[in-house]
Coordinates of C-alpha atoms in Angstrom, one line a residue:
M1 CA 0.5 42.9 40.7
K2 CA 3.2 40.8 39.0
K3 CA 0.8 37.8 38.8
K4 CA -1.8 40.0 36.9
V5 CA 0.9 41.2 34.5
F6 CA 2.0 37.6 33.8
I7 CA -1.5 36.4 33.1
L8 CA -2.1 39.4 30.8
S9 CA 1.0 38.6 28.8
I10 CA 0.0 35.0 28.4
S11 CA -3.5 36.0 27.1
L12 CA -1.9 38.5 24.7
L13 CA 0.4 35.7 23.5
F14 CA -2.6 33.4 22.7
G15 CA -4.5 36.3 21.1
T16 CA -1.8 37.0 18.6
A17 CA -1.1 33.4 18.0
F18 CA -4.7 32.5 17.1
S19 CA -5.3 35.6 14.8
Q20 CA -2.7 34.9 12.1
E21 CA -0.3 32.3 10.8
C22 CA 2.3 32.9 8.2
K23 CA 3.4 31.0 5.1
Y24 CA 6.7 32.4 3.9
H25 CA 7.6 33.4 0.3
K26 CA 11.2 34.2 -0.8
V27 CA 11.1 37.2 -3.2
K28 CA 12.5 36.4 -6.7
S29 CA 13.9 38.8 -9.3
G30 CA 11.2 40.8 -11.1
E31 CA 8.4 40.1 -8.5
T32 CA 6.1 42.8 -7.2
L33 CA 3.9 43.0 -4.2
E34 CA 0.8 42.9 -6.5
K35 CA 2.0 39.8 -8.3
I36 CA 2.8 37.9 -5.1
A37 CA -0.6 38.9 -3.6
K38 CA -2.4 37.7 -6.7
N39 CA -0.5 34.3 -6.7
Y40 CA -1.5 33.6 -3.1
G41 CA -5.0 35.0 -3.3
V42 CA -4.5 37.8 -0.7
S43 CA -4.8 41.6 -1.0
V44 CA -1.8 43.9 -1.1
Q45 CA -3.0 45.6 2.1
E46 CA -2.9 42.2 3.9
L47 CA 0.7 41.7 2.7
I48 CA 1.7 45.2 3.9
K49 CA 0.0 44.7 7.2
A50 CA 1.8 41.3 7.8
N51 CA 5.2 42.7 6.7
K52 CA 5.5 46.1 8.3
N53 CA 9.3 46.5 7.6
I54 CA 9.2 46.1 3.9
D55 CA 9.2 48.8 1.2
P56 CA 6.1 48.1 -0.9
N57 CA 7.6 49.8 -4.0
K58 CA 11.0 48.1 -3.9
L59 CA 11.2 44.5 -2.7
K60 CA 14.6 43.0 -2.0
V61 CA 15.4 39.8 -3.9
G62 CA 15.8 36.9 -1.4
E63 CA 13.7 38.7 1.2
N64 CA 11.2 36.4 3.1
L65 CA 7.6 37.7 3.1
C66 CA 4.9 36.6 5.5
I67 CA 1.8 35.4 3.5
P68 CA -1.0 35.6 6.0
Q69 CA -3.1 32.4 6.3
K70 CA -6.8 32.7 7.1
I71 CA -7.2 30.4 10.0
S72 CA -10.2 30.4 12.3
A73 CA -9.9 30.3 16.1
K74 CA -11.4 26.8 16.0
T75 CA -8.6 25.5 13.8
R76 CA -5.7 27.2 15.7
D77 CA -6.5 27.1 19.5
Y78 CA -2.9 26.9 20.7
A79 CA 0.2 29.0 20.9
V80 CA 3.7 27.9 19.8
Y81 CA 6.6 28.1 22.2
K82 CA 10.2 27.5 21.1
V83 CA 12.2 25.5 23.6
K84 CA 15.2 27.4 25.1
K85 CA 18.3 26.1 26.7
G86 CA 17.6 24.7 30.2
D87 CA 13.9 24.3 29.5
T88 CA 12.1 21.1 30.6
L89 CA 8.6 20.0 29.8
Y90 CA 7.7 20.5 33.5
S91 CA 9.1 24.1 33.6
I92 CA 7.2 25.0 30.4
A93 CA 4.0 23.5 31.7
K94 CA 4.4 25.4 35.0
K95 CA 5.2 28.7 33.1
F96 CA 2.0 28.5 31.1
G97 CA -0.2 27.0 33.8
V98 CA -1.0 23.7 32.1
D99 CA -0.6 20.1 33.2
V100 CA 2.5 18.3 32.1
Q101 CA 0.5 15.2 30.9
E102 CA -1.9 17.5 29.0
L103 CA 1.1 19.2 27.3
K104 CA 2.7 15.8 26.5
S105 CA -0.6 14.4 25.1
F106 CA -1.4 17.6 23.1
N107 CA 2.0 17.4 21.4
N108 CA 1.9 13.6 20.8
L109 CA 5.2 13.2 22.8
E110 CA 6.2 9.7 23.7
S111 CA 8.5 10.9 26.5
E112 CA 9.2 14.2 28.4
K113 CA 12.5 14.6 26.6
I114 CA 12.7 17.9 24.6
I115 CA 15.5 19.7 22.8
E116 CA 16.5 23.3 22.3
G117 CA 14.7 24.9 19.3
Q118 CA 11.9 22.4 19.4
E119 CA 8.4 23.9 18.9
I120 CA 5.9 23.0 21.6
K121 CA 2.1 23.7 21.2
I122 CA 0.6 25.4 24.3
P123 CA -3.1 24.5 24.4
A124 CA -5.6 27.3 25.1
K125 CA -7.9 26.8 28.1
G126 CA -10.4 24.0 27.5
T127 CA -8.7 22.7 24.4
V128 CA -7.3 19.6 26.0
K129 CA -10.8 18.6 27.3
K130 CA -12.2 19.2 23.8
Q131 CA -9.4 17.1 22.3
R132 CA -10.1 14.3 24.7
R133 CA -13.7 14.3 23.6
E134 CA -12.6 14.1 20.0
T135 CA -10.1 11.3 20.6
Q136 CA -12.8 9.2 22.0
E137 CA -14.1 8.9 18.4
Y138 CA -10.8 7.5 17.1
G139 CA -7.7 5.6 18.1
T140 CA -4.1 6.4 17.2
Y141 CA -1.5 4.3 15.3
V142 CA 2.3 5.1 15.4
V143 CA 4.1 4.5 12.1
Q144 CA 6.8 1.9 12.5
K145 CA 8.5 2.4 9.1
G146 CA 8.2 5.0 6.4
A147 CA 4.9 4.7 4.6
R148 CA 1.9 6.6 3.2
L149 CA -1.7 6.7 4.4
E150 CA -2.6 4.2 1.6
H151 CA -0.1 1.7 3.0
I152 CA -1.4 2.1 6.6
A153 CA -5.0 1.7 5.3
K154 CA -4.1 -1.6 3.7
K155 CA -2.2 -2.8 6.8
L156 CA -5.0 -2.0 9.2
G157 CA -7.8 -3.0 6.9
V158 CA -9.5 0.5 6.9
S159 CA -10.5 2.7 4.0
Q160 CA -7.9 5.2 2.7
R161 CA -10.6 7.8 2.4
E162 CA -11.4 7.5 6.1
L163 CA -7.8 8.0 7.1
E164 CA -7.5 11.0 4.8
E165 CA -10.6 12.6 6.4
L166 CA -9.1 12.0 9.9
N167 CA -5.6 13.1 8.9
P168 CA -6.0 15.8 6.1
E169 CA -2.5 17.2 7.0
L170 CA -0.9 13.8 6.1
K171 CA -2.7 13.3 2.8
G172 CA -0.2 12.5 0.0
K173 CA 2.8 12.8 2.3
W174 CA 5.6 10.3 3.2
L175 CA 5.2 9.5 6.9
T176 CA 8.4 8.9 8.8
K177 CA 8.8 6.5 11.7
G178 CA 7.0 7.8 14.8
T179 CA 4.3 9.8 13.0
V180 CA 1.0 9.5 14.9
V181 CA -2.0 8.7 12.6
K182 CA -5.6 8.9 13.7
V183 CA -7.5 5.6 13.1
P184 CA -11.3 5.3 13.1
K185 CA -12.1 3.6 16.5
Q186 CA -15.5 2.5 15.2
E187 CA -13.8 0.3 12.6
Q188 CA -11.6 -1.2 15.4
K189 CA -14.6 -2.1 17.4
K190 CA -16.3 -3.6 14.4
E191 CA -13.3 -5.8 13.7
K192 CA -13.5 -7.1 17.2
R193 CA -17.2 -7.5 17.2
E194 CA -17.6 -9.0 13.7
E195 CA -15.3 -10.4 11.1
S196 CA -12.4 -8.3 9.9
Y197 CA -12.2 -7.0 6.4
T198 CA -9.7 -5.9 3.8
V199 CA -10.1 -3.2 1.1
Y200 CA -10.5 -4.0 -2.6
K201 CA -9.9 -1.3 -5.1
I202 CA -12.2 -1.3 -8.2
K203 CA -10.2 -1.8 -11.4
K204 CA -13.0 -1.2 -13.9
G205 CA -16.5 0.4 -13.4
G206 CA -19.1 -1.9 -11.9
R207 CA -21.6 -2.4 -9.0
L208 CA -21.3 -4.3 -5.8
E209 CA -22.9 -7.4 -7.4
H210 CA -20.1 -7.4 -9.9
V211 CA -17.5 -7.3 -7.2
A212 CA -19.3 -10.0 -5.3
E213 CA -19.3 -12.2 -8.4
R214 CA -15.6 -11.5 -9.1
L215 CA -14.5 -12.3 -5.5
G216 CA -16.9 -15.1 -4.8
V217 CA -18.5 -13.1 -1.9
P218 CA -22.3 -12.9 -1.1
K219 CA -23.6 -9.5 -2.3
E220 CA -25.5 -9.1 1.0
E221 CA -22.2 -9.1 2.9
L222 CA -20.7 -6.4 0.7
E223 CA -23.9 -4.3 1.1
R224 CA -23.7 -4.6 4.8
L225 CA -20.1 -3.5 5.0
N226 CA -20.6 -0.8 2.3
P227 CA -24.1 0.6 2.8
E228 CA -23.1 3.9 1.2
L229 CA -22.3 2.0 -2.1
K230 CA -25.5 0.0 -2.3
G231 CA -27.1 0.4 -5.8
K232 CA -24.5 2.8 -7.0
W233 CA -22.2 2.6 -10.1
L234 CA -18.6 2.3 -8.8
S235 CA -15.9 4.0 -10.9
A236 CA -12.3 2.7 -11.2
G237 CA -10.4 3.3 -7.9
T238 CA -13.4 3.1 -5.6
E239 CA -12.5 1.3 -2.4
V240 CA -14.8 -1.6 -1.3
K241 CA -14.6 -3.3 2.1
V242 CA -14.5 -7.1 1.6
P243 CA -14.8 -9.7 4.5
V244 CA -11.4 -11.3 5.0
K245 CA -13.1 -14.8 5.3
A246 CA -14.2 -14.3 1.7
E247 CA -10.6 -14.0 0.5
K248 CA -9.7 -17.1 2.6
K249 CA -6.5 -15.4 3.5
E250 CA -3.9 -18.0 2.5
P251 CA -5.1 -21.6 2.4
K252 CA -3.7 -23.8 5.1
V253 CA -3.4 -26.6 2.6
P254 CA 0.0 -26.4 0.8
Y255 CA -0.5 -25.7 -2.9
K256 CA 1.3 -25.0 -6.1
T257 CA -0.1 -23.1 -9.1
Y258 CA -1.1 -24.4 -12.5
V259 CA -1.4 -22.1 -15.6
V260 CA -4.4 -23.0 -17.8
Q261 CA -3.2 -23.7 -21.4
R262 CA -6.6 -23.8 -23.1
G263 CA -10.1 -22.7 -22.1
A264 CA -11.6 -25.0 -19.5
K265 CA -13.5 -25.1 -16.2
L266 CA -12.2 -26.3 -12.8
E267 CA -13.8 -29.7 -13.4
H268 CA -11.7 -30.1 -16.5
V269 CA -8.5 -29.0 -14.7
A270 CA -9.3 -31.4 -11.8
K271 CA -9.7 -34.3 -14.3
K272 CA -6.5 -33.5 -16.1
L273 CA -4.4 -33.2 -12.9
G274 CA -6.1 -36.1 -11.1
V275 CA -7.3 -34.0 -8.3
S276 CA -10.7 -33.6 -6.6
Q277 CA -12.9 -30.9 -8.1
K278 CA -14.1 -30.0 -4.6
E279 CA -10.5 -29.4 -3.5
L280 CA -9.9 -27.1 -6.4
E281 CA -13.1 -25.2 -5.7
E282 CA -12.1 -24.7 -2.0
L283 CA -8.7 -23.4 -3.1
N284 CA -10.2 -21.2 -5.9
P285 CA -13.6 -20.0 -4.8
G286 CA -13.5 -17.1 -7.2
L287 CA -13.2 -19.5 -10.2
K288 CA -16.0 -21.8 -9.3
G289 CA -18.4 -22.4 -12.2
K290 CA -16.5 -19.9 -14.4
W291 CA -14.9 -20.5 -17.8
L292 CA -11.1 -20.2 -17.4
T293 CA -9.2 -18.7 -20.3
K294 CA -5.7 -19.4 -21.3
G295 CA -3.2 -18.0 -18.7
T296 CA -5.6 -18.3 -15.7
V297 CA -3.6 -19.3 -12.6
V298 CA -5.2 -22.1 -10.6
K299 CA -4.1 -23.2 -7.1
V300 CA -3.6 -27.0 -6.9
P301 CA -3.1 -28.9 -3.6
L302 CA 0.5 -29.9 -3.2
K303 CA -0.3 -33.1 -1.3
V304 CA -1.4 -34.7 -4.6
E305 CA 2.0 -34.1 -6.1
E306 CA 3.7 -35.5 -3.0
K307 CA 1.6 -38.8 -3.3
R308 CA 2.9 -39.2 -6.9
H309 CA 6.5 -38.8 -5.6
A310 CA 6.0 -41.7 -3.3
V311 CA 5.1 -44.2 -6.1
R312 CA 7.3 -42.9 -8.9
P313 CA 10.7 -44.5 -9.5
V314 CA 13.8 -42.3 -9.1
E315 CA 14.1 -40.2 -12.2
K316 CA 15.6 -36.9 -13.3
P317 CA 14.2 -34.0 -11.2
L318 CA 12.1 -32.5 -14.0
E319 CA 10.5 -35.9 -14.7
E320 CA 9.6 -36.2 -11.0
R321 CA 7.5 -33.1 -11.3
K322 CA 5.6 -34.3 -14.4
Q323 CA 1.8 -34.3 -14.3
E324 CA 0.5 -37.9 -13.8
S325 CA -2.1 -37.5 -16.5
T326 CA 0.5 -36.5 -19.2
P327 CA 0.7 -39.3 -21.9
K328 CA 4.0 -41.2 -22.2
T329 CA 4.8 -39.5 -25.5
E330 CA 4.8 -36.1 -23.7
A331 CA 6.5 -37.4 -20.6
E332 CA 9.9 -37.2 -22.3
M333 CA 9.4 -33.4 -23.1
P334 CA 10.6 -31.9 -19.9
R335 CA 14.1 -33.2 -20.8
E336 CA 14.0 -31.1 -23.9
V337 CA 13.8 -27.6 -22.4
K338 CA 14.7 -25.4 -25.4
I339 CA 16.6 -22.8 -23.4
S340 CA 20.3 -23.0 -22.7
K341 CA 21.6 -22.9 -19.2
N342 CA 22.7 -19.4 -18.0
S343 CA 21.3 -17.9 -21.2
L344 CA 18.6 -15.5 -19.9
P345 CA 19.2 -12.0 -18.5
M346 CA 18.1 -11.0 -15.0
P347 CA 14.7 -9.4 -15.1
V348 CA 16.0 -6.8 -12.6
D349 CA 19.3 -6.4 -10.9
G350 CA 19.3 -7.2 -7.1
R351 CA 20.1 -9.8 -4.5
V352 CA 18.7 -13.3 -5.3
S353 CA 17.3 -15.8 -2.8
K354 CA 15.4 -19.0 -3.4
N355 CA 11.6 -19.0 -2.7
G356 CA 9.8 -22.3 -3.3
R357 CA 9.5 -22.8 -7.0
G358 CA 11.0 -19.5 -7.9
I359 CA 13.4 -16.8 -6.7
N360 CA 13.0 -13.4 -4.9
I361 CA 15.1 -10.6 -6.2
S362 CA 15.5 -7.9 -3.5
T363 CA 16.0 -4.5 -5.0
D364 CA 14.6 -0.9 -5.0
C365 CA 10.9 -0.2 -5.4
G366 CA 10.0 1.4 -8.7
K367 CA 12.9 -0.2 -10.6
P368 CA 11.9 -1.4 -14.1
V369 CA 11.2 -5.1 -14.5
R370 CA 12.2 -6.4 -18.0
A371 CA 11.1 -9.4 -20.0
V372 CA 13.8 -12.1 -20.1
D373 CA 12.8 -13.0 -23.7
S374 CA 10.4 -12.0 -26.4
G375 CA 6.9 -13.4 -26.2
R376 CA 3.2 -12.7 -25.6
V377 CA 1.5 -11.5 -22.3
I378 CA -1.0 -14.2 -21.3
Y379 CA -1.9 -12.6 -17.9
S380 CA -1.6 -9.2 -16.3
G381 CA -3.6 -8.5 -13.2
G382 CA -3.7 -8.6 -9.4
D383 CA -6.4 -11.3 -8.7
L384 CA -4.1 -13.5 -6.5
K385 CA -3.5 -11.6 -3.3
A386 CA -0.4 -13.7 -2.4
Y387 CA 1.4 -12.5 -5.6
G388 CA 0.0 -8.9 -5.9
N389 CA 0.2 -7.5 -9.4
M390 CA 1.6 -10.2 -11.6
V391 CA 2.6 -10.6 -15.3
I392 CA 2.9 -13.9 -17.1
V393 CA 4.6 -14.1 -20.5
D394 CA 4.4 -17.1 -22.9
H395 CA 7.7 -17.4 -24.8
G396 CA 6.7 -20.4 -26.9
D397 CA 9.1 -22.9 -25.3
F398 CA 8.7 -21.7 -21.8
I399 CA 6.7 -19.3 -19.5
S400 CA 8.1 -16.6 -17.2
I401 CA 6.2 -15.1 -14.2
Y402 CA 6.9 -11.7 -12.6
A403 CA 5.0 -10.9 -9.3
Y404 CA 4.9 -8.4 -6.4
N405 CA 4.8 -5.6 -9.0
E406 CA 4.0 -2.0 -7.9
K407 CA 2.5 -1.6 -11.4
N408 CA 2.0 -3.7 -14.5
L409 CA 3.0 -1.8 -17.7
V410 CA 1.6 -4.3 -20.2
K411 CA -1.8 -5.9 -20.7
R412 CA -2.9 -9.4 -21.8
G413 CA -2.3 -10.0 -25.5
D414 CA 0.6 -7.6 -25.8
R415 CA 3.7 -8.7 -27.7
V416 CA 6.9 -8.0 -25.8
S417 CA 10.5 -8.1 -26.8
S418 CA 13.5 -9.3 -24.8
G419 CA 14.5 -6.6 -22.3
Q420 CA 11.3 -4.6 -22.7
Q421 CA 10.0 -2.9 -19.5
I422 CA 6.9 -4.7 -18.5
A423 CA 6.4 -3.7 -14.8
L424 CA 7.8 -1.8 -11.8
V425 CA 9.2 -3.5 -8.7
G426 CA 6.8 -3.4 -5.7
R427 CA 6.6 -4.6 -2.2
R428 CA 6.2 -8.2 -1.1
N429 CA 2.6 -8.8 0.1
E430 CA 2.2 -5.0 0.7
G431 CA 5.0 -5.2 3.3
E432 CA 8.1 -3.1 3.7
E433 CA 10.6 -5.0 1.6
C434 CA 10.9 -4.2 -2.1
M435 CA 11.4 -7.2 -4.3
L436 CA 10.4 -9.1 -7.5
Y437 CA 9.2 -12.7 -7.3
F438 CA 10.3 -14.6 -10.5
E439 CA 9.5 -18.1 -11.9
L440 CA 10.2 -20.1 -15.0
R441 CA 8.1 -23.0 -16.2
N442 CA 8.1 -25.3 -19.2
K443 CA 5.2 -25.5 -21.7
E444 CA 3.3 -27.9 -19.4
G445 CA 3.5 -25.5 -16.4
V446 CA 6.2 -27.6 -14.6
P447 CA 8.5 -25.2 -12.6
L448 CA 12.1 -24.8 -13.7
D449 CA 14.9 -23.7 -11.4
P450 CA 15.5 -20.0 -12.5
T451 CA 19.1 -20.1 -11.1
E452 CA 20.0 -22.6 -13.8
Y453 CA 18.8 -20.5 -16.7
I454 CA 19.3 -16.9 -15.5
R455 CA 22.8 -15.3 -15.6
N456 CA 24.4 -13.7 -12.6
T457 CA 22.1 -15.2 -10.0
Q458 CA 24.9 -16.4 -7.7

């Protein structure tokens, strides 16, 4: 008899749990039941039924009202149990007649450790089997550090849209460490079976052929990875899967960067710098055959510069880095850098560390990045994956570069004044650390040590 009563009480518990769920509203001064019902899109009768102890004609300020949520049995096929003192996962499983492992899996628990007051979902009969069937269609990813779905999408090389469809409850939220995110298993298999891909976000309207031309990828590969986008006009913000091999990742050949001073093609840059056109095309596949406008950043193999060092006499450091093709009359120019030592302000406050030709400034994400001097913006974009969003400003006597930006606030051709906000600090290569990458160069594009010209870098 006792066993029958216990089973009946459990079935009643599930029956009430699945019929209604509450969202609570704290009554404010001047609010009426009619006004609250209208705001939440429910009827007054539904409010009264869900809040039997209230006076419909006289609501108390600060009183919590249950706003009934319309949830189908399919959506909510579990009951919620609040852990009491002395409870264990085993005792709860035994009490409700479910398997401990099923209970652990249903609640995404990494261990059997639970605490008093914790809410545990008790699955209805058959729910766990159904969940198992569903999980066969996707894998799971445990968040290691705070992030949003968009960050996880970039890290795993999947579409943000797909993650949002699998995890609607996580859309737009900040995910703390330990959050379990559903990841499309189909994409994981595809990555093992074929080449992996990254996601490119359209900046201006276009078609797949325009993206293919911009990134130097065959249109057929983009159409194979994005069949749903074939032949369509893609608006700004559309996410396109791009084969990683097309972006070359980061070239194994060490390289520096050269900023184009006047319109030219790669063959002209190769001739000017004394490098092979083929090497430039391999390092810059997206620029092959294109006309490069002033401000375009070109990757140049570092080994060429190292060869020059081997045959040059010992000179001042700036002269050692001079381009070999520069005429003798211009070779003296690096000595005459028309900016005084320690005269420029920090582009953003933070901890400074050396990074190759420039410096990293570790600081908070979203902090304003300011121009170190007045000048004209000659580049604003995110075409170079290694640098993310980047702004380059021509100050007449020198050039300043600001990279890893969360957002660029200026566009090419804009005039900026000293101290003007031009970008927001972002994350290094879409990682976890917030920082700004900063460089200074002379008019010929030769790097200058920022710590010699920027104040308070020590």
